Amino acid sequence: MIPLAVKSLRKSFGAFNAVDGLSFHVETGDIYGFLGPNGAGKSTTIRMLLGLIRPDEGDIRLFGKSLLQHRAECMSRIGAIVEKPDFYKYLSAYDNLKIFGTMSGADTSSVSLEKMLELVGLTGRGKDPVKNYSHGMKQRLGLAQALLHNPSLIILDEPTTGLDPQGIIDLRELILQLSHQGKTVFMSSHILSEIELIATRMVIISKGKAVAEGSVQELLNADDLVVDWFFPDGQEARSLFDQSEWKERIINSNSSAITLRLNEQEVQTVNNWLCQQGVSPVSINSRRKLEDYFMKLTH
Amino acid sequence: MILRLTILELKKIAARPRSYIGFIAIGIIAVLIQFAMYSDGENYIRFITQSVEQSFLFEGKIMNGHLICFIILQMLIIQVPLLVALVTGDMLSGEAALGTLRFLLTRPVSRTSIVLSKFLAGSFYTVLLLVWLGLLSLGLGLLVFGPGDLIVLKTDQLIILQSSDVFWRFMAALAMAFLALTLIGSLSMMLSCFSDNSIGPIMSTMAIIILFTVIGTLEVPLFDLIKPYLFTTHMSAWRSFFEDPLPVAAIRNSILFMLFNIVVFLGVTLWYFNRKDIQS
């Protein structure tokens, strides 16, 4: 049973199309990256996946069932953090977890809550009022409330926001651990490298539309690189390239640099060829095609 | 499930310092009035009975616990709705402002259940406030001043109610006040579902109560037409229980009017909240 399938999803706020015909699906056990620049429609999509916002058009199926028709049943199998995790500041972490856990039908015994707090790195802090928590601690508590009822699908909206480096590493390990337990994780981010490190599949959205979807390996194919060669005299290098077999691979050039699309093996070949021609590059910078594309979207 | 949710809502109410403002305010005002009456009550009684003193001779203990309770109720029954709105007006918008509404609504619980549980919790809070008001006005009043016949002075009438005939009237008046305050609770909750901040719905509820009360007080013929349709007119129906004979038809009308308003306000809340896009 596919945990999450989205088809032709649309949502407008007045004249602004926040989500525009978005389709993708998440397989069981996936760590699915939901990538896009700020304002691309990630949070609006996540809110629609959780029934917080009603789509104008389209279909959302969770575990094969329509979200609109079987909302409660779908929600019982989902744990989520939407944007920044906010809690009842005047209550302790325990009491907050008890409220959200009870509503989800989770075991809210002290032992269970303590175990959950231990899992997210908040051991011994359960009785502290949430108003004394740092943003990173709230993020961890947000994870605890999302996992408390043992959901099959975990939806995390920018989960690393506000976490310190150790917190980010801990979160990555936790997500991998959840994936090994057979859970499906859907996580949004505007940082490609963050998704790249743990995701198995991903979709990139821009202006509410999917612009790339597939396995991370496919999309971040190391064989497809965009390479910048920097020369003391870019014109001389350009005339050399124009007479070579690499002419068709040139994407861009200027007075000091030439950009080519190559695979990993070809980089070395081109470099050797340049040396044979007596042209020494000052520096070489290579990046993957998707990264280049994503940078264009985000900048 | 609604019962479980209501208990959770009550726990949230109990944990918030704001919830105790009403109890503290009622406590201070009720005790102050009783202290004032204890120290200078005779003058006050002479002042309010001076218009009828030439026609009647008062014997016995006029200043008693029943009269004190009646005076306190008259003074506080206008302010208590504001204290109720302070809690109920914040129930949905407060969650939105805090950011917890997102978490609440991603649970396997319907929005209808969430609204109903909040409404029930708000109603229970109202009951507690009224019990507190009853204890401090009637309970403490009887303890300090003792029982006695209740003299109710109206513009064209002087009603004397036997001491033994008064307790049930206070209970009925408090029940009527509960209905009126539940109406305020449902109004403020309705305004609360339209907003994502805490203050707006509370202030709006207060503004509506003040506006309707002013319209209800002004002796303008045009306003006379709309007065029967203002809920504030019916909120003072608790006083009818201290009339003799009891104006049964008027009481029944007020009860039905207030119930109708509660159903409408709650219905609008459910309709709107079930369709609302949660963007907070």
Coordinates of C-alpha atoms in Angstrom, one line a residue:
Chain A
M1 CA 0.0 0.0 0.0
I2 CA 1.5 3.3 -1.1
P3 CA 1.7 5.5 2.0
L4 CA 1.3 8.8 0.1
A5 CA 0.1 9.6 -3.4
V6 CA -0.6 13.1 -4.5
K7 CA -2.2 13.8 -7.9
S8 CA -2.8 17.2 -9.6
L9 CA -2.9 19.1 -6.4
R10 CA -3.8 22.8 -6.6
K11 CA -4.2 25.6 -4.1
S12 CA -4.6 29.3 -4.7
F13 CA -4.7 32.2 -2.2
G14 CA -6.5 34.9 -4.2
A15 CA -4.6 35.3 -7.5
F16 CA -1.5 33.6 -6.1
N17 CA -1.1 29.9 -7.1
A18 CA 0.7 28.4 -4.1
V19 CA 0.5 24.8 -5.5
D20 CA -0.1 24.3 -9.1
G21 CA -0.9 20.8 -10.3
L22 CA 1.6 19.0 -8.1
S23 CA 1.9 15.2 -8.4
F24 CA 4.2 12.7 -6.7
H25 CA 4.1 9.5 -4.7
V26 CA 6.0 8.1 -1.7
E27 CA 6.8 4.4 -1.4
T28 CA 6.9 2.4 1.8
G29 CA 10.2 2.7 3.5
D30 CA 11.3 5.8 1.5
I31 CA 13.0 8.7 3.1
Y32 CA 11.5 11.1 0.7
G33 CA 12.9 14.5 0.3
F34 CA 10.6 17.4 -0.6
L35 CA 12.8 20.1 -1.8
G36 CA 12.3 23.6 -3.0
P37 CA 13.3 27.2 -2.4
N38 CA 11.5 29.3 0.2
G39 CA 8.0 30.1 -1.1
A40 CA 7.9 27.2 -3.5
G41 CA 4.8 25.8 -1.9
K42 CA 6.3 23.2 0.4
S43 CA 4.5 24.2 3.6
T44 CA 1.2 24.7 1.8
T45 CA 1.5 21.2 0.3
I46 CA 2.4 19.7 3.7
R47 CA -0.6 21.5 5.3
M48 CA -2.8 19.9 2.6
L49 CA -1.3 16.5 3.2
L50 CA -2.3 16.9 6.9
G51 CA -5.8 18.2 6.2
L52 CA -5.0 21.7 7.6
I53 CA -5.7 23.3 4.3
R54 CA -8.3 22.2 1.8
P55 CA -7.0 21.8 -1.7
D56 CA -8.9 23.6 -4.6
E57 CA -8.3 20.6 -6.8
G58 CA -6.5 17.2 -6.8
D59 CA -6.4 14.1 -4.8
I60 CA -4.4 13.1 -1.7
R61 CA -4.3 9.4 -0.9
L62 CA -2.8 8.2 2.3
F63 CA -2.3 4.4 2.6
G64 CA -4.7 4.0 -0.4
K65 CA -7.5 6.1 1.2
S66 CA -8.7 9.5 0.3
L67 CA -7.6 12.0 2.9
L68 CA -10.8 14.1 2.6
Q69 CA -13.1 11.0 3.1
H70 CA -11.0 9.1 5.7
R71 CA -9.2 11.9 7.5
A72 CA -9.3 10.5 11.1
E73 CA -8.1 7.0 9.9
C74 CA -5.3 8.5 7.8
M75 CA -4.2 10.8 10.6
S76 CA -3.9 7.9 13.1
R77 CA -1.1 6.6 10.9
I78 CA 0.7 9.9 10.5
G79 CA 3.1 11.8 12.8
A80 CA 4.0 15.3 11.8
I81 CA 5.8 18.5 12.5
V82 CA 4.4 21.5 10.6
E83 CA 6.8 24.4 10.4
K84 CA 8.2 25.4 13.8
P85 CA 7.0 23.2 16.7
D86 CA 4.9 25.2 19.1
F87 CA 3.6 23.8 22.4
Y88 CA 1.6 25.0 25.4
K89 CA 4.3 27.1 27.0
Y90 CA 2.7 27.0 30.4
L91 CA 2.7 23.2 30.5
S92 CA 5.6 20.8 31.0
A93 CA 6.9 18.6 28.1
Y94 CA 5.2 15.6 29.8
D95 CA 1.9 17.4 29.9
N96 CA 2.2 18.5 26.3
L97 CA 3.0 15.0 25.2
K98 CA 0.1 13.6 27.2
I99 CA -2.3 16.0 25.5
F100 CA -1.2 15.2 21.9
G101 CA -0.6 11.5 22.7
T102 CA -4.1 11.1 24.2
M103 CA -5.6 12.7 21.2
S104 CA -3.7 10.2 19.0
G105 CA -4.6 7.2 21.1
A106 CA -1.0 6.7 22.2
D107 CA 0.3 5.1 25.3
T108 CA 1.0 8.1 27.6
S109 CA 2.3 6.3 30.6
S110 CA 5.3 7.9 32.3
V111 CA 7.5 5.1 31.1
S112 CA 6.5 5.5 27.5
L113 CA 6.9 9.3 27.6
E114 CA 10.3 9.0 29.2
K115 CA 11.4 6.5 26.6
M116 CA 10.2 8.9 23.9
L117 CA 12.1 11.8 25.4
E118 CA 15.2 9.7 25.7
L119 CA 14.9 8.8 22.0
V120 CA 14.9 12.5 21.0
G121 CA 17.6 13.4 23.4
L122 CA 15.6 15.1 26.1
T123 CA 16.2 12.7 29.0
G124 CA 15.4 14.2 32.4
R125 CA 13.8 17.3 30.9
G126 CA 10.2 16.1 30.8
K127 CA 9.0 18.0 33.9
D128 CA 10.5 21.4 32.7
P129 CA 8.0 23.9 31.4
V130 CA 8.2 24.3 27.6
K131 CA 8.6 28.0 28.1
N132 CA 12.2 27.3 29.3
Y133 CA 13.0 25.2 26.2
S134 CA 15.4 26.4 23.4
H135 CA 14.2 26.2 19.8
G136 CA 16.3 23.1 19.3
M137 CA 14.8 21.4 22.3
K138 CA 11.3 22.3 21.0
Q139 CA 12.2 20.8 17.7
R140 CA 13.2 17.6 19.5
L141 CA 10.0 17.6 21.5
G142 CA 8.1 18.1 18.2
L143 CA 9.7 14.9 17.0
A144 CA 8.6 13.2 20.2
Q145 CA 5.0 14.2 19.7
A146 CA 5.2 13.1 16.1
L147 CA 6.5 9.6 17.0
L148 CA 4.5 9.0 20.2
H149 CA 1.7 7.0 18.6
N150 CA 4.1 4.9 16.5
P151 CA 3.0 6.2 13.1
S152 CA 3.8 4.5 9.8
L153 CA 4.3 7.8 7.9
I154 CA 6.3 10.7 9.4
I155 CA 6.0 14.1 7.8
L156 CA 8.6 16.6 8.8
D157 CA 8.6 20.2 7.7
E158 CA 12.1 21.6 7.7
P159 CA 13.0 19.5 10.8
T160 CA 16.6 20.7 11.1
T161 CA 15.7 24.4 11.5
G162 CA 17.1 25.6 14.7
L163 CA 19.1 22.5 15.5
D164 CA 22.8 22.7 16.4
P165 CA 25.3 20.6 14.4
Q166 CA 25.0 17.7 16.9
G167 CA 21.2 18.0 16.8
I168 CA 21.3 17.7 13.0
I169 CA 23.5 14.6 13.1
D170 CA 21.2 13.1 15.8
L171 CA 18.1 13.8 13.7
R172 CA 19.7 12.2 10.6
E173 CA 20.5 9.1 12.6
L174 CA 17.0 9.0 14.1
I175 CA 15.5 9.3 10.6
L176 CA 17.7 6.5 9.3
Q177 CA 16.8 4.4 12.3
L178 CA 13.1 5.0 11.7
S179 CA 13.5 4.0 8.0
H180 CA 15.2 0.8 9.1
Q181 CA 12.2 0.1 11.3
G182 CA 10.1 0.2 8.1
K183 CA 8.6 3.6 8.6
T184 CA 8.3 6.1 5.7
V185 CA 9.7 9.5 6.2
F186 CA 8.6 12.5 4.1
M187 CA 10.8 15.5 4.9
S188 CA 10.9 19.0 3.4
S189 CA 13.9 21.2 3.1
H190 CA 15.2 24.1 1.1
I191 CA 18.8 22.7 1.5
L192 CA 19.8 20.2 -1.2
S193 CA 22.8 18.8 0.8
E194 CA 20.5 18.0 3.8
I195 CA 18.2 15.9 1.7
E196 CA 21.0 14.4 -0.3
L197 CA 22.6 12.9 2.8
I198 CA 19.7 10.7 3.8
A199 CA 16.9 10.7 1.3
T200 CA 16.3 7.8 -1.0
R201 CA 13.9 9.6 -3.3
M202 CA 12.9 13.2 -3.8
V203 CA 10.9 15.7 -5.6
I204 CA 12.0 19.3 -6.3
I205 CA 9.3 21.9 -6.5
S206 CA 9.4 25.4 -7.8
K207 CA 6.4 27.9 -7.9
G208 CA 4.1 25.1 -6.8
K209 CA 5.1 22.7 -9.6
A210 CA 7.3 19.6 -9.5
V211 CA 10.4 20.2 -11.6
A212 CA 12.2 17.0 -10.9
E213 CA 11.3 13.7 -9.3
G214 CA 13.0 10.4 -8.8
S215 CA 15.6 8.5 -6.8
V216 CA 18.3 10.6 -5.3
Q217 CA 20.9 8.5 -7.0
E218 CA 19.3 9.2 -10.4
L219 CA 18.8 12.9 -9.8
L220 CA 22.2 13.6 -8.2
N221 CA 24.0 11.5 -10.8
A222 CA 27.7 12.0 -10.2
D223 CA 28.4 11.2 -13.9
D224 CA 26.7 14.4 -14.9
L225 CA 28.8 17.3 -13.9
V226 CA 28.9 21.0 -14.6
V227 CA 32.6 22.0 -14.6
D228 CA 34.1 25.5 -14.7
W229 CA 37.7 25.9 -15.9
F230 CA 39.4 29.1 -15.0
F231 CA 42.2 30.4 -17.2
P232 CA 44.6 33.4 -17.2
D233 CA 43.4 34.0 -20.8
G234 CA 39.9 32.7 -21.4
Q235 CA 39.8 33.7 -25.0
E236 CA 42.8 31.6 -26.0
A237 CA 41.2 28.6 -24.1
R238 CA 37.9 29.2 -25.8
S239 CA 39.5 29.0 -29.3
L240 CA 41.2 25.8 -28.4
F241 CA 37.9 24.3 -27.2
D242 CA 36.1 25.5 -30.3
Q243 CA 38.4 23.3 -32.4
S244 CA 38.1 20.3 -30.2
E245 CA 35.6 17.5 -29.7
W246 CA 34.4 19.2 -26.5
K247 CA 33.0 22.1 -28.4
E248 CA 29.4 20.8 -28.1
R249 CA 29.7 20.5 -24.4
I250 CA 30.4 24.2 -23.7
I251 CA 27.6 25.7 -21.7
N252 CA 29.1 29.1 -21.1
S253 CA 32.3 31.1 -21.4
N254 CA 33.8 34.5 -20.6
S255 CA 37.1 36.2 -20.5
S256 CA 38.4 34.0 -17.6
A257 CA 36.3 30.8 -17.5
I258 CA 34.7 28.2 -19.6
T259 CA 31.9 26.0 -18.4
L260 CA 31.3 22.5 -19.8
R261 CA 28.9 19.6 -19.1
L262 CA 30.9 16.4 -18.7
N263 CA 30.9 13.1 -16.9
E264 CA 33.4 12.3 -14.2
Q265 CA 35.9 10.4 -16.4
E266 CA 35.8 13.2 -19.0
V267 CA 37.0 15.8 -16.5
Q268 CA 40.4 14.1 -16.3
T269 CA 40.6 13.6 -20.0
V270 CA 39.9 17.2 -20.7
N271 CA 42.4 18.3 -18.1
N272 CA 45.1 16.1 -19.7
W273 CA 44.2 17.4 -23.1
L274 CA 44.5 21.0 -21.9
C275 CA 48.0 20.3 -20.5
Q276 CA 49.0 18.7 -23.8
Q277 CA 47.9 21.8 -25.5
G278 CA 50.1 23.9 -23.2
V279 CA 47.2 25.6 -21.5
S280 CA 47.2 25.4 -17.7
P281 CA 43.9 26.2 -15.9
V282 CA 44.2 28.3 -12.7
S283 CA 41.5 26.3 -11.0
I284 CA 38.7 23.8 -11.7
N285 CA 35.3 23.8 -10.0
S286 CA 32.8 21.0 -10.6
R287 CA 29.2 20.6 -9.4
R288 CA 26.4 18.3 -10.3
K289 CA 23.8 19.3 -12.8
L290 CA 20.9 19.2 -10.3
E291 CA 22.8 21.3 -7.8
D292 CA 23.4 23.9 -10.5
Y293 CA 19.7 23.7 -11.4
F294 CA 18.7 24.0 -7.8
M295 CA 21.0 26.9 -7.2
K296 CA 19.3 28.7 -10.2
L297 CA 15.9 28.0 -8.5
T298 CA 17.0 29.3 -5.1
H299 CA 19.0 32.3 -6.1
Chain B
M1 CA -13.8 10.9 22.7
I2 CA -15.5 14.2 23.3
L3 CA -15.4 13.6 27.1
R4 CA -11.7 12.8 26.9
L5 CA -11.0 15.9 24.9
T6 CA -13.1 18.0 27.3
I7 CA -11.0 16.8 30.2
L8 CA -7.8 17.8 28.2
E9 CA -9.3 21.2 27.6
L10 CA -10.1 21.6 31.3
K11 CA -6.6 20.7 32.2
K12 CA -5.4 23.5 29.8
I13 CA -7.8 26.0 31.3
A14 CA -6.6 25.0 34.8
A15 CA -3.0 25.5 33.9
R16 CA -3.4 29.0 32.6
P17 CA -3.0 31.9 35.0
R18 CA -5.6 33.9 33.0
S19 CA -8.3 31.4 34.0
Y20 CA -8.0 32.5 37.7
I21 CA -8.6 36.2 37.0
G22 CA -12.4 35.7 37.1
F23 CA -12.2 33.9 40.4
I24 CA -10.0 36.5 41.9
A25 CA -12.1 39.4 40.6
I26 CA -15.3 37.9 41.9
G27 CA -13.7 37.1 45.2
I28 CA -12.4 40.6 45.7
I29 CA -15.7 42.3 44.6
A30 CA -18.0 40.0 46.6
V31 CA -15.9 40.4 49.8
L32 CA -15.6 44.2 49.3
I33 CA -19.3 44.6 48.9
Q34 CA -20.0 42.5 52.0
F35 CA -17.4 44.4 54.0
A36 CA -19.0 47.7 52.8
M37 CA -22.5 46.5 53.7
Y38 CA -21.3 45.2 57.1
S39 CA -19.7 48.6 58.0
D40 CA -22.2 51.0 56.4
G41 CA -25.1 48.9 55.2
E42 CA -27.8 50.6 57.2
N43 CA -27.3 53.9 55.4
Y44 CA -27.4 52.2 52.1
I45 CA -30.7 50.5 53.0
R46 CA -32.1 53.8 54.2
F47 CA -31.1 55.4 50.9
I48 CA -32.8 52.8 48.7
T49 CA -36.0 52.6 50.8
Q50 CA -36.4 56.4 51.4
S51 CA -38.9 56.7 48.5
V52 CA -41.3 54.1 50.1
E53 CA -40.6 54.8 53.8
Q54 CA -43.6 57.2 53.9
S55 CA -46.0 54.5 52.7
F56 CA -44.5 51.5 54.5
L57 CA -43.0 50.7 57.9
F58 CA -40.2 48.2 57.7
E59 CA -39.8 45.9 60.6
G60 CA -37.3 43.1 61.1
K61 CA -33.8 42.5 59.6
I62 CA -33.8 44.0 56.1
M63 CA -30.1 43.8 55.8
N64 CA -29.6 40.0 55.6
G65 CA -27.7 37.4 53.5
H66 CA -30.4 37.2 50.9
L67 CA -30.4 40.9 50.2
I68 CA -26.6 41.0 50.1
C69 CA -26.6 38.1 47.6
F70 CA -29.2 39.9 45.5
I71 CA -27.1 43.2 45.5
I72 CA -23.9 41.3 44.6
L73 CA -25.7 39.4 41.8
Q74 CA -27.1 42.7 40.4
M75 CA -23.7 44.3 40.5
L76 CA -21.7 41.4 39.1
I77 CA -24.0 39.8 36.6
I78 CA -22.9 42.4 34.0
Q79 CA -19.2 41.9 34.7
V80 CA -19.1 38.1 34.8
P81 CA -19.7 37.8 31.0
L82 CA -16.6 39.7 30.4
L83 CA -14.7 37.3 32.7
V84 CA -16.1 34.3 30.8
A85 CA -15.1 35.9 27.5
L86 CA -11.6 36.2 28.7
V87 CA -11.3 32.4 28.7
T88 CA -13.7 31.3 26.0
G89 CA -12.8 34.0 23.5
D90 CA -9.3 32.7 23.5
M91 CA -10.0 29.0 23.1
L92 CA -9.6 28.7 19.3
S93 CA -7.7 31.9 18.5
G94 CA -5.4 31.4 21.4
E95 CA -4.4 28.0 20.0
A96 CA -3.9 29.6 16.6
A97 CA -1.7 32.4 18.1
L98 CA 0.3 29.9 20.1
G99 CA 0.8 27.6 17.0
T100 CA -0.7 24.6 18.8
L101 CA -3.8 24.5 16.5
R102 CA -1.6 22.8 13.8
F103 CA -0.7 20.0 16.2
L104 CA -4.3 19.7 17.5
L105 CA -5.8 19.4 14.0
T106 CA -3.3 16.8 12.8
R107 CA -4.7 14.3 15.3
P108 CA -7.2 11.6 14.4
V109 CA -10.0 13.7 15.9
S110 CA -12.6 15.7 13.9
R111 CA -12.7 19.5 14.1
T112 CA -16.3 19.2 15.3
S113 CA -15.1 17.2 18.3
I114 CA -12.5 19.8 19.1
V115 CA -14.9 22.7 18.9
L116 CA -17.5 20.8 21.0
S117 CA -15.0 19.8 23.6
K118 CA -13.8 23.4 23.9
F119 CA -17.4 24.6 24.2
L120 CA -18.1 22.0 27.0
A121 CA -15.0 22.9 28.8
G122 CA -15.9 26.6 28.6
S123 CA -19.4 25.8 29.9
F124 CA -17.9 23.9 32.8
Y125 CA -15.6 26.8 33.6
T126 CA -18.7 29.0 33.6
V127 CA -20.4 26.7 36.1
L128 CA -17.4 26.9 38.4
L129 CA -17.4 30.7 38.2
L130 CA -21.1 30.7 39.1
V131 CA -20.7 28.3 41.9
W132 CA -17.9 30.5 43.2
L133 CA -20.1 33.6 42.8
G134 CA -23.0 31.7 44.6
L135 CA -20.7 30.6 47.5
L136 CA -19.3 34.0 48.0
S137 CA -22.6 36.0 47.6
L138 CA -25.2 33.7 49.2
G139 CA -23.0 31.4 51.3
L140 CA -20.8 34.1 52.8
G141 CA -23.7 36.5 52.9
L142 CA -25.8 34.1 55.0
L143 CA -22.8 33.3 57.2
V144 CA -22.1 37.0 57.9
F145 CA -25.6 38.6 57.9
G146 CA -27.8 35.6 58.5
P147 CA -31.1 34.8 56.6
G148 CA -34.2 37.0 56.3
D149 CA -37.0 38.1 54.0
L150 CA -35.8 39.5 50.7
I151 CA -37.1 43.0 49.8
V152 CA -36.9 43.6 46.1
L153 CA -37.5 47.2 45.1
K154 CA -38.6 47.9 41.6
T155 CA -39.5 51.2 40.0
D156 CA -43.3 50.7 40.5
Q157 CA -43.3 47.8 42.9
L158 CA -42.1 46.6 46.2
I159 CA -41.8 42.8 46.4
I160 CA -41.2 41.0 49.7
L161 CA -40.2 37.4 49.5
Q162 CA -40.4 35.1 52.5
S163 CA -37.0 33.8 53.7
S164 CA -38.1 30.2 53.1
D165 CA -39.2 31.1 49.5
V166 CA -35.9 32.6 48.4
F167 CA -33.3 29.8 48.1
W168 CA -34.8 28.2 45.0
R169 CA -35.1 31.6 43.4
F170 CA -31.4 32.1 43.8
M171 CA -30.7 28.7 42.3
A172 CA -33.0 29.4 39.4
A173 CA -31.4 32.8 38.9
L174 CA -27.9 31.2 38.8
A175 CA -29.1 28.6 36.3
M176 CA -30.5 31.4 34.2
A177 CA -27.2 33.2 34.5
F178 CA -25.5 30.0 33.4
L179 CA -27.5 30.0 30.2
A180 CA -26.7 33.7 29.6
L181 CA -23.0 33.1 30.2
T182 CA -23.0 30.0 28.0
L183 CA -24.5 32.3 25.3
I184 CA -21.5 34.7 25.8
G185 CA -19.2 31.7 25.7
S186 CA -20.6 30.5 22.4
L187 CA -20.5 34.1 20.9
S188 CA -16.9 34.6 21.9
M189 CA -15.9 31.2 20.6
M190 CA -17.6 32.0 17.3
L191 CA -15.6 35.2 17.1
S192 CA -12.5 33.2 18.2
C193 CA -12.7 30.9 15.2
F194 CA -12.6 33.9 12.8
S195 CA -9.4 35.1 14.3
D196 CA -5.8 34.0 14.7
N197 CA -5.0 36.3 17.7
S198 CA -6.1 36.1 21.3
I199 CA -7.1 39.7 22.0
G200 CA -9.5 40.4 19.0
P201 CA -12.3 38.0 19.9
I202 CA -12.2 38.9 23.6
M203 CA -12.4 42.7 22.8
S204 CA -15.1 42.1 20.2
T205 CA -17.2 40.2 22.6
M206 CA -16.9 42.9 25.2
A207 CA -17.7 45.6 22.6
I208 CA -20.9 43.7 21.5
I209 CA -22.0 43.3 25.1
I210 CA -21.4 47.0 25.8
L211 CA -23.1 48.1 22.6
F212 CA -26.2 45.9 23.1
T213 CA -26.4 47.0 26.8
V214 CA -26.3 50.7 25.8
I215 CA -29.0 50.2 23.1
G216 CA -31.0 48.3 25.7
T217 CA -30.7 51.1 28.3
L218 CA -31.5 54.0 26.0
E219 CA -35.1 55.1 26.0
V220 CA -35.4 55.7 22.2
P221 CA -38.6 54.5 20.5
L222 CA -36.6 53.1 17.5
F223 CA -34.5 51.0 19.9
D224 CA -37.6 49.6 21.6
L225 CA -38.3 47.7 18.4
I226 CA -35.0 45.9 18.5
K227 CA -34.6 45.4 22.2
P228 CA -36.5 42.1 22.4
Y229 CA -34.0 40.7 19.8
L230 CA -30.9 41.7 21.7
F231 CA -29.5 38.8 23.8
T232 CA -28.4 41.3 26.5
T233 CA -32.1 42.0 27.1
H234 CA -32.7 38.3 27.9
M235 CA -29.5 38.0 29.9
S236 CA -31.1 40.0 32.7
A237 CA -34.0 37.6 32.8
W238 CA -32.6 36.1 36.0
R239 CA -34.2 39.0 37.9
S240 CA -37.6 37.6 36.8
F241 CA -37.2 34.9 39.4
F242 CA -37.5 37.5 42.1
E243 CA -40.9 38.7 41.0
D244 CA -44.2 37.6 42.5
P245 CA -46.1 36.1 40.7
L246 CA -43.4 34.6 38.5
P247 CA -43.6 35.9 34.9
V248 CA -43.5 32.3 33.5
A249 CA -44.1 33.3 29.8
A250 CA -41.3 35.9 29.8
I251 CA -38.9 33.5 31.5
R252 CA -39.7 30.8 28.9
N253 CA -39.2 33.3 26.1
S254 CA -35.8 34.4 27.4
I255 CA -34.7 30.7 27.9
L256 CA -35.8 29.9 24.3
F257 CA -34.2 33.0 22.9
M258 CA -30.9 32.3 24.6
L259 CA -30.9 28.6 23.6
F260 CA -31.6 29.7 20.0
N261 CA -28.6 32.1 20.1
I262 CA -26.3 29.4 21.6
V263 CA -27.3 27.0 18.8
V264 CA -26.8 29.6 16.1
F265 CA -23.4 30.8 17.4
L266 CA -22.2 27.2 17.9
G267 CA -23.5 26.2 14.4
V268 CA -21.7 29.1 12.7
T269 CA -18.5 28.1 14.6
L270 CA -18.7 24.5 13.5
W271 CA -19.6 25.4 9.9
Y272 CA -16.8 27.9 9.6
F273 CA -14.1 26.1 11.6
N274 CA -14.7 22.8 9.6
R275 CA -13.9 24.7 6.4
K276 CA -11.1 27.0 7.7
D277 CA -7.7 26.8 6.1
I278 CA -5.2 26.6 9.0
Q279 CA -2.3 28.9 8.1
S280 CA -1.2 30.0 11.5

